[in-house]
mmCIF file of C-alpha atoms in Angstrom:
data_model
loop_
_atom_site.group_PDB
_atom_site.id
_atom_site.type_symbol
_atom_site.label_atom_id
_atom_site.label_comp_id
_atom_site.label_asym_id
_atom_site.label_seq_id
_atom_site.Cartn_x
_atom_site.Cartn_y
_atom_site.Cartn_z
ATOM 1 C CA ASP I 1 -30.131 -99.773 196.758
ATOM 2 C CA GLN I 2 -26.428 -100.245 196.320
ATOM 3 C CA GLN I 3 -25.258 -103.248 198.306
ATOM 4 C CA VAL I 4 -21.538 -102.615 197.802
ATOM 5 C CA LYS I 5 -20.221 -99.081 198.188
ATOM 6 C CA GLN I 6 -16.855 -97.525 197.590
ATOM 7 C CA ASN I 7 -17.291 -94.059 198.992
ATOM 8 C CA SER I 8 -14.038 -92.591 197.730
ATOM 9 C CA PRO I 9 -14.101 -92.085 193.959
ATOM 10 C CA SER I 10 -10.402 -91.295 193.915
ATOM 11 C CA LEU I 11 -7.229 -91.583 195.960
ATOM 12 C CA SER I 12 -3.801 -90.123 195.350
ATOM 13 C CA VAL I 13 -0.670 -91.325 197.154
ATOM 14 C CA GLN I 14 3.061 -90.906 196.824
ATOM 15 C CA GLU I 15 5.195 -93.730 195.505
ATOM 16 C CA GLY I 16 6.467 -95.922 198.344
ATOM 17 C CA ARG I 17 3.684 -94.975 200.727
ATOM 18 C CA ILE I 18 0.679 -97.069 201.722
ATOM 19 C CA SER I 19 -2.560 -96.995 199.709
ATOM 20 C CA ILE I 20 -5.733 -97.873 201.586
ATOM 21 C CA LEU I 21 -8.907 -98.458 199.604
ATOM 22 C CA ASN I 22 -12.166 -98.951 201.451
ATOM 23 C CA CYS I 23 -15.395 -100.787 200.740
ATOM 24 C CA ASP I 24 -18.650 -101.175 202.664
ATOM 25 C CA TYR I 25 -21.438 -103.660 202.094
ATOM 26 C CA THR I 26 -24.957 -103.989 203.401
ATOM 27 C CA ASN I 27 -25.983 -107.559 202.590
ATOM 28 C CA SER I 28 -25.071 -109.841 205.502
ATOM 29 C CA MET I 29 -25.451 -112.856 203.207
ATOM 30 C CA PHE I 30 -22.236 -111.967 201.385
ATOM 31 C CA ASP I 31 -19.468 -114.307 202.433
ATOM 32 C CA TYR I 32 -16.828 -113.935 199.764
ATOM 33 C CA PHE I 33 -15.130 -110.676 198.819
ATOM 34 C CA LEU I 34 -12.811 -109.784 195.990
ATOM 35 C CA TRP I 35 -10.753 -106.878 194.734
ATOM 36 C CA TYR I 36 -10.185 -106.277 191.053
ATOM 37 C CA LYS I 37 -7.905 -103.821 189.299
ATOM 38 C CA LYS I 38 -8.903 -102.292 185.991
ATOM 39 C CA TYR I 39 -6.848 -100.397 183.444
ATOM 40 C CA PRO I 40 -8.530 -98.354 180.690
ATOM 41 C CA ALA I 41 -9.871 -100.407 177.767
ATOM 42 C CA GLU I 42 -9.290 -103.674 179.618
ATOM 43 C CA GLY I 43 -11.487 -105.975 181.669
ATOM 44 C CA PRO I 44 -11.091 -106.164 185.448
ATOM 45 C CA THR I 45 -8.124 -108.222 186.635
ATOM 46 C CA PHE I 46 -8.517 -110.312 189.787
ATOM 47 C CA LEU I 47 -6.227 -109.107 192.542
ATOM 48 C CA ILE I 48 -7.029 -110.750 195.859
ATOM 49 C CA SER I 49 -9.974 -112.277 197.702
ATOM 50 C CA ILE I 50 -11.056 -113.140 201.207
ATOM 51 C CA SER I 51 -13.599 -115.526 202.645
ATOM 52 C CA SER I 52 -15.773 -114.445 205.544
ATOM 53 C CA ILE I 53 -14.154 -117.063 207.765
ATOM 54 C CA LYS I 54 -10.976 -114.972 207.716
ATOM 55 C CA ASP I 55 -10.261 -111.392 208.693
ATOM 56 C CA LYS I 56 -7.048 -110.961 206.741
ATOM 57 C CA ASN I 57 -5.492 -112.260 203.560
ATOM 58 C CA GLU I 58 -2.094 -111.252 202.256
ATOM 59 C CA ASP I 59 -0.483 -111.643 198.859
ATOM 60 C CA GLY I 60 2.819 -109.850 198.376
ATOM 61 C CA ARG I 61 2.256 -106.101 198.552
ATOM 62 C CA PHE I 62 -1.530 -106.536 198.794
ATOM 63 C CA THR I 63 -3.471 -107.241 201.976
ATOM 64 C CA VAL I 64 -7.217 -107.342 202.362
ATOM 65 C CA PHE I 65 -8.825 -106.878 205.771
ATOM 66 C CA LEU I 66 -12.405 -107.863 206.556
ATOM 67 C CA ASN I 67 -14.431 -106.526 209.492
ATOM 68 C CA LYS I 68 -17.667 -108.495 209.392
ATOM 69 C CA SER I 69 -19.300 -106.709 212.300
ATOM 70 C CA ALA I 70 -18.821 -103.369 210.543
ATOM 71 C CA LYS I 71 -19.511 -104.865 207.097
ATOM 72 C CA HIS I 72 -16.324 -103.224 205.916
ATOM 73 C CA LEU I 73 -13.291 -104.350 204.002
ATOM 74 C CA SER I 74 -10.154 -102.601 202.933
ATOM 75 C CA LEU I 75 -7.283 -103.189 200.544
ATOM 76 C CA HIS I 76 -3.806 -102.124 201.603
ATOM 77 C CA ILE I 77 -1.022 -101.745 199.053
ATOM 78 C CA VAL I 78 2.453 -101.402 200.514
ATOM 79 C CA PRO I 79 4.624 -99.988 199.079
ATOM 80 C CA SER I 80 2.595 -98.278 196.378
ATOM 81 C CA GLN I 81 4.118 -98.135 192.904
ATOM 82 C CA PRO I 82 3.214 -95.964 189.891
ATOM 83 C CA GLY I 83 2.129 -99.131 188.041
ATOM 84 C CA ASP I 84 -0.584 -99.584 190.663
ATOM 85 C CA SER I 85 -2.401 -96.572 189.240
ATOM 86 C CA ALA I 86 -5.744 -97.956 188.063
ATOM 87 C CA VAL I 87 -9.403 -98.248 189.055
ATOM 88 C CA TYR I 88 -9.954 -100.681 191.910
ATOM 89 C CA PHE I 89 -13.284 -102.466 192.287
ATOM 90 C CA CYS I 90 -14.543 -104.177 195.384
ATOM 91 C CA ALA I 91 -16.931 -107.096 194.779
ATOM 92 C CA ALA I 92 -18.963 -109.381 197.011
ATOM 93 C CA SER I 93 -20.790 -112.646 196.486
ATOM 94 C CA ARG I 94 -22.570 -115.409 198.266
ATOM 95 C CA HIS I 95 -20.684 -118.685 198.398
ATOM 96 C CA ARG I 96 -21.289 -120.706 195.249
ATOM 97 C CA ALA I 97 -24.227 -118.476 194.362
ATOM 98 C CA GLY I 98 -22.746 -117.167 191.145
ATOM 99 C CA LYS I 99 -22.994 -113.468 190.554
ATOM 100 C CA SER I 100 -20.793 -110.849 192.121
ATOM 101 C CA THR I 101 -22.014 -107.422 193.175
ATOM 102 C CA PHE I 102 -19.533 -104.653 192.482
ATOM 103 C CA GLY I 103 -18.894 -101.221 193.904
ATOM 104 C CA ASP I 104 -18.416 -98.265 191.583
ATOM 105 C CA GLY I 105 -14.657 -98.255 191.931
ATOM 106 C CA THR I 106 -11.908 -96.045 193.333
ATOM 107 C CA THR I 107 -9.354 -94.507 191.003
ATOM 108 C CA LEU I 108 -5.906 -94.808 192.552
ATOM 109 C CA THR I 109 -3.120 -92.537 191.366
ATOM 110 C CA VAL I 110 0.388 -93.248 192.606
ATOM 111 C CA LYS I 111 2.694 -90.300 192.015
ATOM 112 C CA PRO I 112 6.414 -90.879 191.401
ATOM 113 C CA ASP F 1 -2.207 -119.910 179.447
ATOM 114 C CA THR F 2 -5.268 -118.653 177.578
ATOM 115 C CA GLY F 3 -7.547 -116.262 179.388
ATOM 116 C CA VAL F 4 -11.091 -115.207 178.622
ATOM 117 C CA SER F 5 -11.463 -113.797 175.117
ATOM 118 C CA GLN F 6 -14.259 -111.684 173.689
ATOM 119 C CA ASP F 7 -15.128 -110.769 170.144
ATOM 120 C CA PRO F 8 -15.506 -108.141 168.817
ATOM 121 C CA ARG F 9 -13.650 -105.685 171.032
ATOM 122 C CA HIS F 10 -15.605 -102.768 169.651
ATOM 123 C CA LYS F 11 -18.973 -102.544 167.930
ATOM 124 C CA ILE F 12 -20.679 -99.465 166.537
ATOM 125 C CA THR F 13 -24.237 -99.918 165.367
ATOM 126 C CA LYS F 14 -27.285 -97.884 164.524
ATOM 127 C CA ARG F 15 -30.313 -97.823 166.740
ATOM 128 C CA GLY F 16 -32.701 -100.635 165.905
ATOM 129 C CA GLN F 17 -30.050 -103.038 164.632
ATOM 130 C CA ASN F 18 -29.280 -106.401 166.203
ATOM 131 C CA VAL F 19 -25.823 -107.207 167.560
ATOM 132 C CA THR F 20 -24.207 -110.399 168.809
ATOM 133 C CA PHE F 21 -21.136 -110.757 171.001
ATOM 134 C CA ARG F 22 -19.084 -113.872 171.636
ATOM 135 C CA CYS F 23 -17.192 -114.976 174.730
ATOM 136 C CA ASP F 24 -14.711 -117.841 174.984
ATOM 137 C CA PRO F 25 -14.031 -118.724 178.631
ATOM 138 C CA ILE F 26 -10.966 -120.299 180.170
ATOM 139 C CA SER F 27 -11.144 -123.866 178.877
ATOM 140 C CA GLU F 28 -11.712 -125.809 182.092
ATOM 141 C CA HIS F 29 -14.143 -123.296 183.602
ATOM 142 C CA ASN F 30 -17.735 -124.460 183.999
ATOM 143 C CA ARG F 31 -19.304 -121.111 184.884
ATOM 144 C CA LEU F 32 -19.673 -118.200 182.499
ATOM 145 C CA TYR F 33 -21.010 -114.739 183.355
ATOM 146 C CA TRP F 34 -22.106 -111.662 181.472
ATOM 147 C CA TYR F 35 -21.861 -108.192 183.018
ATOM 148 C CA ARG F 36 -22.497 -104.719 181.691
ATOM 149 C CA GLN F 37 -20.467 -101.687 182.724
ATOM 150 C CA THR F 38 -21.261 -98.060 182.058
ATOM 151 C CA LEU F 39 -18.984 -95.094 182.647
ATOM 152 C CA GLY F 40 -18.276 -94.381 186.272
ATOM 153 C CA GLN F 41 -19.958 -97.514 187.551
ATOM 154 C CA GLY F 42 -18.901 -101.009 188.435
ATOM 155 C CA PRO F 43 -19.899 -104.067 186.409
ATOM 156 C CA GLU F 44 -23.570 -105.003 186.734
ATOM 157 C CA PHE F 45 -24.578 -108.639 186.599
ATOM 158 C CA LEU F 46 -26.688 -109.703 183.616
ATOM 159 C CA THR F 47 -26.740 -113.504 183.569
ATOM 160 C CA TYR F 48 -24.685 -116.596 184.153
ATOM 161 C CA PHE F 49 -24.395 -120.203 183.022
ATOM 162 C CA GLN F 50 -23.194 -123.323 184.689
ATOM 163 C CA ASN F 51 -22.143 -125.551 181.831
ATOM 164 C CA GLU F 52 -24.967 -125.058 179.285
ATOM 165 C CA ALA F 53 -27.688 -124.199 181.821
ATOM 166 C CA GLN F 54 -28.619 -120.546 182.291
ATOM 167 C CA LEU F 55 -29.094 -120.355 186.055
ATOM 168 C CA GLU F 56 -29.956 -116.724 186.680
ATOM 169 C CA LYS F 57 -30.956 -113.632 184.745
ATOM 170 C CA SER F 58 -30.977 -110.107 186.103
ATOM 171 C CA ARG F 59 -34.032 -107.910 185.722
ATOM 172 C CA LEU F 60 -31.657 -105.690 183.736
ATOM 173 C CA LEU F 61 -31.838 -108.309 180.997
ATOM 174 C CA SER F 62 -34.892 -107.182 179.055
ATOM 175 C CA ASP F 63 -36.677 -109.251 176.438
ATOM 176 C CA ARG F 64 -34.379 -107.747 173.817
ATOM 177 C CA PHE F 65 -31.407 -109.517 175.365
ATOM 178 C CA SER F 66 -30.728 -113.219 174.991
ATOM 179 C CA ALA F 67 -27.722 -115.297 175.938
ATOM 180 C CA GLU F 68 -26.785 -118.828 175.027
ATOM 181 C CA ARG F 69 -24.091 -121.328 175.858
ATOM 182 C CA PRO F 70 -25.163 -124.255 173.714
ATOM 183 C CA LYS F 71 -22.338 -126.704 174.329
ATOM 184 C CA GLY F 72 -21.157 -125.461 177.664
ATOM 185 C CA SER F 73 -18.118 -123.803 176.131
ATOM 186 C CA PHE F 74 -18.376 -120.417 174.366
ATOM 187 C CA SER F 75 -21.338 -118.119 174.881
ATOM 188 C CA THR F 76 -23.123 -115.501 172.805
ATOM 189 C CA LEU F 77 -25.041 -112.437 173.951
ATOM 190 C CA GLU F 78 -27.499 -110.972 171.452
ATOM 191 C CA ILE F 79 -29.207 -107.619 171.724
ATOM 192 C CA GLN F 80 -32.155 -107.077 169.417
ATOM 193 C CA ARG F 81 -33.444 -103.683 168.329
ATOM 194 C CA THR F 82 -30.608 -101.845 170.025
ATOM 195 C CA GLU F 83 -31.286 -98.580 171.826
ATOM 196 C CA GLN F 84 -28.887 -95.784 172.699
ATOM 197 C CA GLY F 85 -29.160 -96.798 176.343
ATOM 198 C CA ASP F 86 -27.560 -100.128 175.462
ATOM 199 C CA SER F 87 -24.247 -98.365 174.849
ATOM 200 C CA ALA F 88 -21.863 -99.839 177.404
ATOM 201 C CA MET F 89 -18.962 -102.224 177.913
ATOM 202 C CA TYR F 90 -20.151 -105.826 177.923
ATOM 203 C CA LEU F 91 -17.906 -108.017 180.031
ATOM 204 C CA CYS F 92 -17.666 -111.769 180.121
ATOM 205 C CA ALA F 93 -16.120 -113.701 182.998
ATOM 206 C CA SER F 94 -15.580 -117.361 183.771
ATOM 207 C CA SER F 95 -14.898 -119.396 186.876
ATOM 208 C CA LEU F 96 -14.406 -122.948 188.019
ATOM 209 C CA LEU F 97 -16.838 -124.154 190.613
ATOM 210 C CA ALA F 98 -15.610 -127.519 191.836
ATOM 211 C CA GLY F 99 -17.682 -130.108 193.600
ATOM 212 C CA TYR F 100 -16.282 -129.714 197.086
ATOM 213 C CA SER F 101 -17.813 -127.156 199.409
ATOM 214 C CA GLY F 102 -14.576 -125.347 200.118
ATOM 215 C CA ASN F 103 -14.335 -123.841 196.687
ATOM 216 C CA THR F 104 -15.394 -120.304 195.989
ATOM 217 C CA ASP F 105 -15.598 -119.277 192.376
ATOM 218 C CA THR F 106 -13.279 -116.415 191.583
ATOM 219 C CA GLN F 107 -14.332 -114.869 188.301
ATOM 220 C CA TYR F 108 -11.771 -114.000 185.653
ATOM 221 C CA PHE F 109 -12.776 -111.353 183.157
ATOM 222 C CA GLY F 110 -12.194 -110.901 179.455
ATOM 223 C CA PRO F 111 -11.256 -107.564 177.859
ATOM 224 C CA GLY F 112 -14.883 -106.679 177.109
ATOM 225 C CA THR F 113 -16.833 -105.579 174.046
ATOM 226 C CA ARG F 114 -17.524 -101.871 173.865
ATOM 227 C CA LEU F 115 -20.886 -101.221 172.210
ATOM 228 C CA THR F 116 -21.810 -97.824 170.841
ATOM 229 C CA VAL F 117 -25.353 -97.341 169.575
ATOM 230 C CA LEU F 118 -25.780 -94.270 167.372
#
């Protein structure tokens, strides 16, 4: 059973518009959530995180929203840039527990 | 600012051979993780260390896999008698888990070692 799901394998948006990437989880014990960006032939790069005590965290063009009751989080990128084109992974963990559980990723393409 | 490094970046081996990968974490980080990623999937947890202690191993980590972190710094992952199903990207990550309860350990990944078993 997959505890973290990214149901959209791909997303294409126009440069300057908003990109919204979604993630659902099933394990209510998760209390820390992260987004990573991955380019081909590289390891995942940490982007932004959110603790379950918050419902929003913002860092520049990136904002993560957490809806605990729906077990859903989303990453908003505004405005989207061609350099944002990459695979985005959602990950979840239990506080101080160690391992992260990842979704299968969403490939974002930002068209000029 | 030195990030996580992994060596080698690529490894091609024949089925049945043993391989060993090395990971050097960010210097002040006390936790080190190994993940495996196959095409079209997210990283899957294999094992992690806090300092030199191996705290958890996934059931994905069969008896052919062994990981060490002898001095609490770099780590090695060895796969014995490789099989074609072992072909994957092996990712190492590190994090700093401080003593106070407010800390959550964000993991920072290395570039990975791509293993191909022929």
